[in-house]
CSV table of C-alpha atoms in Angstrom, one decimal:
chain,number,residue,atom,x,y,z
A,136,MET,CA,23.3,-106.9,-50.7
A,137,VAL,CA,21.3,-103.7,-51.5
A,138,SER,CA,20.6,-102.4,-55.0
A,139,ASP,CA,18.2,-99.6,-55.9
A,140,GLY,CA,16.6,-99.9,-52.5
A,141,LYS,CA,15.9,-103.6,-52.9
A,142,GLN,CA,17.7,-106.1,-50.7
A,143,PHE,CA,19.1,-109.5,-51.9
A,144,VAL,CA,20.4,-112.7,-50.4
A,145,THR,CA,23.8,-113.5,-51.8
A,146,HIS,CA,26.0,-116.6,-51.8
A,147,TYR,CA,29.8,-116.7,-51.3
A,148,ILE,CA,32.2,-119.6,-51.1
A,149,SER,CA,35.6,-119.7,-49.5
A,150,LYS,CA,37.7,-122.5,-51.0
A,151,ASP,CA,41.1,-121.9,-49.3
A,152,GLY,CA,40.2,-122.9,-45.8
A,153,THR,CA,41.2,-119.5,-44.4
A,154,LEU,CA,37.9,-117.7,-44.7
A,155,ASP,CA,39.9,-114.7,-45.9
A,156,HIS,CA,39.0,-115.1,-49.6
A,157,TRP,CA,35.5,-115.4,-50.9
A,158,GLU,CA,34.1,-116.2,-54.4
A,159,TYR,CA,30.7,-114.6,-55.2
A,160,ILE,CA,28.2,-117.0,-56.8
A,161,GLU,CA,26.2,-114.4,-58.8
A,162,GLU,CA,23.5,-116.8,-60.1
A,163,ASP,CA,22.4,-117.7,-56.6
A,164,THR,CA,21.5,-114.1,-55.7
A,165,PHE,CA,17.7,-113.6,-55.2
A,166,GLY,CA,15.4,-111.0,-53.6
A,167,PRO,CA,11.8,-110.9,-52.4
A,168,ASP,CA,9.1,-111.8,-54.9
A,169,GLY,CA,7.2,-108.6,-54.6
A,170,ILE,CA,4.0,-110.6,-54.2
A,171,ILE,CA,4.1,-112.2,-50.8
A,172,TYR,CA,7.0,-110.0,-49.6
A,173,ASP,CA,7.8,-106.3,-49.9
A,174,CYS,CA,11.1,-105.4,-51.6
A,175,SER,CA,12.3,-103.2,-48.7
A,176,ASP,CA,13.6,-105.9,-46.3
A,177,TRP,CA,15.2,-109.2,-47.2
A,178,ARG,CA,18.2,-110.2,-45.0
A,179,ASP,CA,19.7,-112.3,-42.2
A,180,PRO,CA,19.0,-115.8,-43.8
A,181,ARG,CA,19.1,-118.8,-41.5
A,182,ILE,CA,18.9,-122.2,-43.3
A,183,VAL,CA,17.6,-125.4,-41.7
A,184,TYR,CA,17.4,-128.8,-43.4
A,185,ARG,CA,14.0,-130.4,-42.9
A,186,GLU,CA,15.0,-134.1,-43.2
A,187,GLU,CA,11.4,-135.4,-43.0
A,188,LEU,CA,10.5,-133.2,-46.0
A,189,GLY,CA,13.7,-133.4,-47.9
A,190,GLU,CA,13.7,-129.6,-48.1
A,191,PHE,CA,15.9,-126.7,-47.0
A,192,TRP,CA,14.0,-123.9,-45.2
A,193,MET,CA,15.4,-120.4,-45.2
A,194,PHE,CA,14.1,-118.0,-42.6
A,195,LEU,CA,14.6,-114.3,-43.3
A,196,ALA,CA,14.0,-110.9,-41.8
A,197,ALA,CA,11.3,-109.6,-44.1
A,198,ARG,CA,8.2,-107.5,-44.5
A,199,ALA,CA,4.9,-108.8,-45.8
A,200,LYS,CA,3.4,-107.1,-48.9
A,201,ASP,CA,0.2,-106.1,-47.1
A,202,ASN,CA,-2.0,-103.0,-46.6
A,203,HIS,CA,-1.5,-103.5,-42.8
A,204,SER,CA,0.9,-101.0,-41.2
A,205,GLN,CA,2.6,-103.5,-39.1
A,206,THR,CA,4.2,-105.7,-41.8
A,207,GLY,CA,7.3,-107.0,-40.0
A,208,CYS,CA,7.6,-110.8,-40.3
A,209,VAL,CA,9.9,-113.8,-40.5
A,210,GLY,CA,9.8,-114.8,-44.1
A,211,LEU,CA,10.2,-118.4,-45.5
A,212,CYS,CA,11.7,-119.7,-48.6
A,213,VAL,CA,12.0,-123.4,-49.5
A,214,SER,CA,14.5,-125.2,-51.7
A,215,LYS,CA,15.4,-128.8,-52.7
A,216,ASP,CA,18.9,-128.0,-53.9
A,217,LEU,CA,20.0,-124.7,-52.3
A,218,LYS,CA,19.9,-123.1,-55.7
A,219,LYS,CA,16.3,-122.5,-56.6
A,220,TRP,CA,14.2,-120.9,-53.8
A,221,GLU,CA,10.4,-120.7,-53.6
A,222,CYS,CA,8.8,-117.9,-51.5
A,223,ARG,CA,6.1,-119.2,-49.2
A,224,GLU,CA,3.9,-117.4,-46.7
A,225,PRO,CA,5.7,-116.0,-43.6
A,226,ILE,CA,6.5,-118.5,-40.9
A,227,TYR,CA,5.6,-115.8,-38.4
A,228,TYR,CA,3.5,-112.6,-39.1
A,229,PRO,CA,1.9,-111.3,-35.9
A,230,ARG,CA,1.0,-107.8,-37.4
A,231,ARG,CA,2.6,-106.0,-34.4
A,232,PHE,CA,6.0,-104.9,-35.7
A,233,ASN,CA,6.7,-101.9,-38.0
A,234,GLY,CA,10.0,-103.2,-39.3
A,235,ALA,CA,11.3,-106.6,-40.3
A,236,CYS,CA,11.8,-109.2,-37.6
A,237,GLU,CA,15.6,-109.3,-37.8
A,238,CYS,CA,18.1,-112.2,-37.2
A,239,PRO,CA,15.6,-115.0,-37.1
A,240,ASP,CA,16.7,-118.3,-35.6
A,241,VAL,CA,14.8,-121.6,-35.3
A,242,PHE,CA,15.7,-124.6,-33.1
A,243,ARG,CA,14.2,-127.4,-31.2
A,244,MET,CA,14.7,-128.3,-27.5
A,245,GLY,CA,12.9,-131.4,-26.3
A,246,ASP,CA,9.2,-131.2,-27.3
A,247,TRP,CA,9.2,-127.6,-28.3
A,248,TYR,CA,10.3,-125.5,-31.4
A,249,TYR,CA,11.5,-122.0,-30.8
A,250,LEU,CA,11.7,-119.0,-33.1
A,251,ILE,CA,13.9,-116.1,-31.9
A,252,PHE,CA,14.0,-112.7,-33.7
A,253,SER,CA,15.0,-109.1,-33.0
A,254,SER,CA,12.8,-106.0,-33.3
A,255,TYR,CA,14.4,-102.6,-34.0
A,256,THR,CA,11.2,-100.5,-34.3
A,257,ASN,CA,8.4,-100.8,-31.7
A,258,LEU,CA,9.2,-103.3,-28.9
A,259,PHE,CA,12.9,-102.9,-29.4
A,260,GLY,CA,14.9,-106.0,-28.3
A,261,ASP,CA,15.1,-109.8,-28.7
A,262,TYR,CA,11.9,-111.9,-28.5
A,263,TYR,CA,10.9,-115.5,-28.9
A,264,VAL,CA,7.8,-117.6,-29.5
A,265,LYS,CA,7.3,-121.3,-29.0
A,266,CYS,CA,5.4,-124.1,-30.7
A,267,HIS,CA,4.8,-127.6,-29.3
A,268,VAL,CA,6.0,-130.5,-31.5
A,269,GLY,CA,3.0,-131.7,-33.5
A,270,GLU,CA,1.2,-128.3,-33.5
A,271,ASN,CA,1.5,-125.5,-36.0
A,272,GLN,CA,0.6,-122.4,-34.0
A,273,TRP,CA,3.2,-120.2,-32.4
A,274,ARG,CA,2.5,-119.3,-28.8
A,275,ILE,CA,3.7,-116.1,-27.0
A,276,PRO,CA,5.3,-117.1,-23.6
A,277,LYS,CA,4.5,-115.2,-20.4
A,278,ASN,CA,7.7,-113.3,-20.8
A,279,HIS,CA,8.8,-113.4,-24.4
A,280,ARG,CA,11.7,-110.9,-24.2
A,281,LEU,CA,15.2,-112.3,-24.0
A,282,ASP,CA,17.3,-110.1,-21.7
A,283,ALA,CA,16.6,-106.4,-21.7
A,284,ARG,CA,16.2,-103.4,-24.0
A,285,ALA,CA,19.9,-103.1,-25.1
A,286,PHE,CA,20.4,-106.8,-25.9
A,287,TYR,CA,20.1,-107.3,-29.6
A,288,ALA,CA,20.8,-109.4,-32.8
A,289,ALA,CA,21.0,-112.7,-30.9
A,290,LYS,CA,21.5,-116.1,-32.5
A,291,THR,CA,21.8,-119.5,-30.9
A,292,ALA,CA,24.1,-122.5,-31.0
A,293,GLY,CA,24.0,-125.9,-29.2
A,294,ASP,CA,25.4,-129.4,-29.1
A,295,GLY,CA,22.1,-131.2,-28.5
A,296,GLN,CA,22.6,-131.0,-24.7
A,297,GLU,CA,23.1,-127.3,-24.0
A,298,ARG,CA,22.1,-124.3,-26.0
A,299,TYR,CA,23.5,-120.8,-25.9
A,300,LEU,CA,22.3,-117.4,-27.0
A,301,PHE,CA,24.8,-114.9,-28.5
A,302,GLY,CA,24.0,-111.3,-28.8
A,303,TRP,CA,25.5,-107.9,-28.3
A,304,ASN,CA,25.3,-105.2,-25.7
A,305,PRO,CA,25.9,-101.8,-27.3
A,306,THR,CA,28.5,-99.2,-26.5
A,307,LYS,CA,27.7,-95.4,-26.5
A,308,GLU,CA,30.6,-94.0,-28.5
A,309,GLU,CA,29.1,-92.8,-31.8
A,310,ASN,CA,26.5,-90.3,-32.7
A,311,ILE,CA,25.6,-92.1,-35.9
A,312,PHE,CA,22.1,-90.6,-36.3
A,313,GLY,CA,22.8,-87.2,-34.8
A,314,PHE,CA,20.5,-87.9,-31.9
A,315,TRP,CA,22.7,-86.8,-29.0
A,316,PRO,CA,21.4,-83.8,-27.1
A,317,ASP,CA,23.6,-80.8,-27.4
A,318,LYS,CA,23.6,-79.6,-23.8
A,319,LEU,CA,23.8,-83.0,-22.1
A,320,GLU,CA,27.4,-84.2,-22.3
A,321,ALA,CA,27.2,-87.2,-20.0
A,322,GLN,CA,27.5,-90.5,-21.7
A,323,ASP,CA,24.3,-91.7,-20.1
A,324,TYR,CA,22.4,-89.5,-22.5
A,325,HIS,CA,24.1,-90.9,-25.6
A,326,THR,CA,22.4,-93.3,-28.0
A,327,TRP,CA,23.3,-96.9,-28.2
A,328,ASP,CA,25.6,-97.9,-31.0
A,329,TRP,CA,24.7,-100.5,-33.5
A,330,GLY,CA,27.0,-103.2,-32.1
A,331,GLY,CA,29.2,-103.4,-29.0
A,332,ASN,CA,30.3,-106.2,-26.7
A,333,MET,CA,29.2,-109.8,-27.1
A,334,VAL,CA,27.0,-111.3,-24.4
A,335,ILE,CA,26.5,-115.0,-24.0
A,336,HIS,CA,23.5,-116.6,-22.1
A,337,GLN,CA,22.7,-120.2,-21.5
A,338,LEU,CA,19.1,-121.1,-22.4
A,339,LYS,CA,17.3,-123.1,-19.8
A,340,GLN,CA,14.0,-124.8,-20.6
A,341,GLN,CA,11.2,-124.7,-18.1
A,342,PRO,CA,8.5,-127.4,-17.6
A,343,ASP,CA,5.9,-125.4,-19.5
A,344,GLY,CA,8.3,-124.9,-22.4
A,345,ASP,CA,9.2,-121.3,-21.6
A,346,LEU,CA,12.9,-120.3,-21.7
A,347,LYS,CA,15.0,-118.5,-19.1
A,348,LEU,CA,18.5,-117.1,-19.3
A,349,SER,CA,21.4,-118.0,-17.0
A,350,LEU,CA,25.1,-117.6,-16.7
A,351,PRO,CA,26.8,-120.4,-18.6
A,352,GLU,CA,27.6,-123.2,-16.2
A,353,VAL,CA,31.2,-123.4,-17.2
A,354,LYS,CA,31.6,-119.7,-16.2
A,355,LYS,CA,30.0,-119.9,-12.8
A,356,GLU,CA,33.2,-121.1,-11.1
A,357,MET,CA,34.8,-117.8,-12.0
A,358,PHE,CA,32.5,-116.1,-9.5
A,359,SER,CA,33.6,-117.7,-6.3
A,360,VAL,CA,33.4,-114.7,-3.9
A,361,PRO,CA,29.8,-114.0,-2.6
A,362,VAL,CA,28.8,-110.3,-2.5
A,363,ASN,CA,25.8,-109.4,-0.5
A,364,ASN,CA,23.4,-106.8,-1.9
A,365,CYS,CA,20.9,-104.6,-0.1
A,366,PHE,CA,18.1,-102.3,-1.4
A,367,VAL,CA,17.6,-98.6,-0.6
A,368,PRO,CA,14.2,-97.2,-1.4
A,369,ILE,CA,14.3,-93.9,-3.3
A,370,THR,CA,10.6,-93.2,-3.1
A,371,ASP,CA,8.4,-93.8,-0.1
A,372,GLY,CA,6.1,-96.3,-1.8
A,373,TRP,CA,7.9,-99.5,-0.6
A,374,GLU,CA,7.3,-102.0,2.1
A,375,LYS,CA,9.8,-104.5,3.5
A,376,ALA,CA,8.7,-108.1,3.6
A,377,GLU,CA,10.4,-111.5,4.3
A,378,ASP,CA,10.7,-112.2,0.6
A,379,GLY,CA,11.9,-108.8,-0.4
A,380,TRP,CA,10.5,-105.4,-1.1
A,381,HIS,CA,7.0,-104.7,-2.4
A,382,SER,CA,5.5,-101.6,-4.0
A,383,VAL,CA,2.4,-100.4,-2.0
A,384,LYS,CA,1.5,-97.6,-4.4
A,385,SER,CA,0.1,-98.9,-7.7
A,386,ASP,CA,-0.9,-95.6,-9.1
A,387,SER,CA,2.6,-94.1,-9.3
A,388,GLN,CA,6.1,-95.0,-10.4
A,389,GLN,CA,8.4,-96.3,-7.6
A,390,MET,CA,12.2,-96.4,-7.5
A,391,ILE,CA,14.5,-98.5,-5.5
A,392,MET,CA,18.3,-98.8,-5.6
A,393,LYS,CA,20.3,-102.0,-5.3
A,394,LYS,CA,23.8,-101.7,-3.9
A,395,GLN,CA,26.6,-103.8,-2.4
A,396,GLU,CA,26.7,-103.7,1.3
A,397,SER,CA,30.2,-102.2,1.2
A,398,GLU,CA,29.1,-99.2,-1.0
A,399,GLU,CA,28.1,-95.9,0.4
A,400,VAL,CA,25.0,-94.1,-1.0
A,401,VAL,CA,25.4,-90.3,-1.1
A,402,TYR,CA,22.5,-88.1,-1.7
A,403,ASP,CA,22.9,-84.5,-2.8
């Protein structure tokens, strides 16, 4: 909820079992404290029960109240009863994001804890950091982006054996911010909408604790017909090798096209 430019976490309860009717619990509404956290961003709560501490931990998209310009962080509030919440120092504050670290999610796989969040300012996309059980320092993996530039607002769910990442891939149907160029009508030039089609990845843990994405195992059987791909260099800075194509010009941008063997490539 937003009021007078300040964001609030709110609490609603559905008692009829349909999720169609919700009762607003006004006394549970609370915003950032204005001391640890700035009042501009306070949203996307994710609550985890810390059984060993007897506490509920709420992770939020927030901004630290700091003189630094990169104040985006994952905020932390703690409660014993889910009614009274105490603001604590950010669980993750790398001083490298202009805006709040959105849609935070925390989970454990094996001997590692993971924190996932989305950035909508610099470094747009979904990212994650990891922390080994028994340690208290988040580590940035070798590749800490999950999927590509357009994948966003991802959260996870799992059954203790497998874990999945749910996010969206935007459409290009609305000129919400008036950014579309007037003379370029092709949809490729359109901006990405805030939302779109849901994308589901299965998270696979590597021996060093890093994560990789894969097609969910239960869906692989749908893709039973193999399709061979080949590559067509667009620039002349490529060299064919046994394990694929390698760029041989490090001082300039190189382009290569992947296509199915049945497709034709037509150059103007």
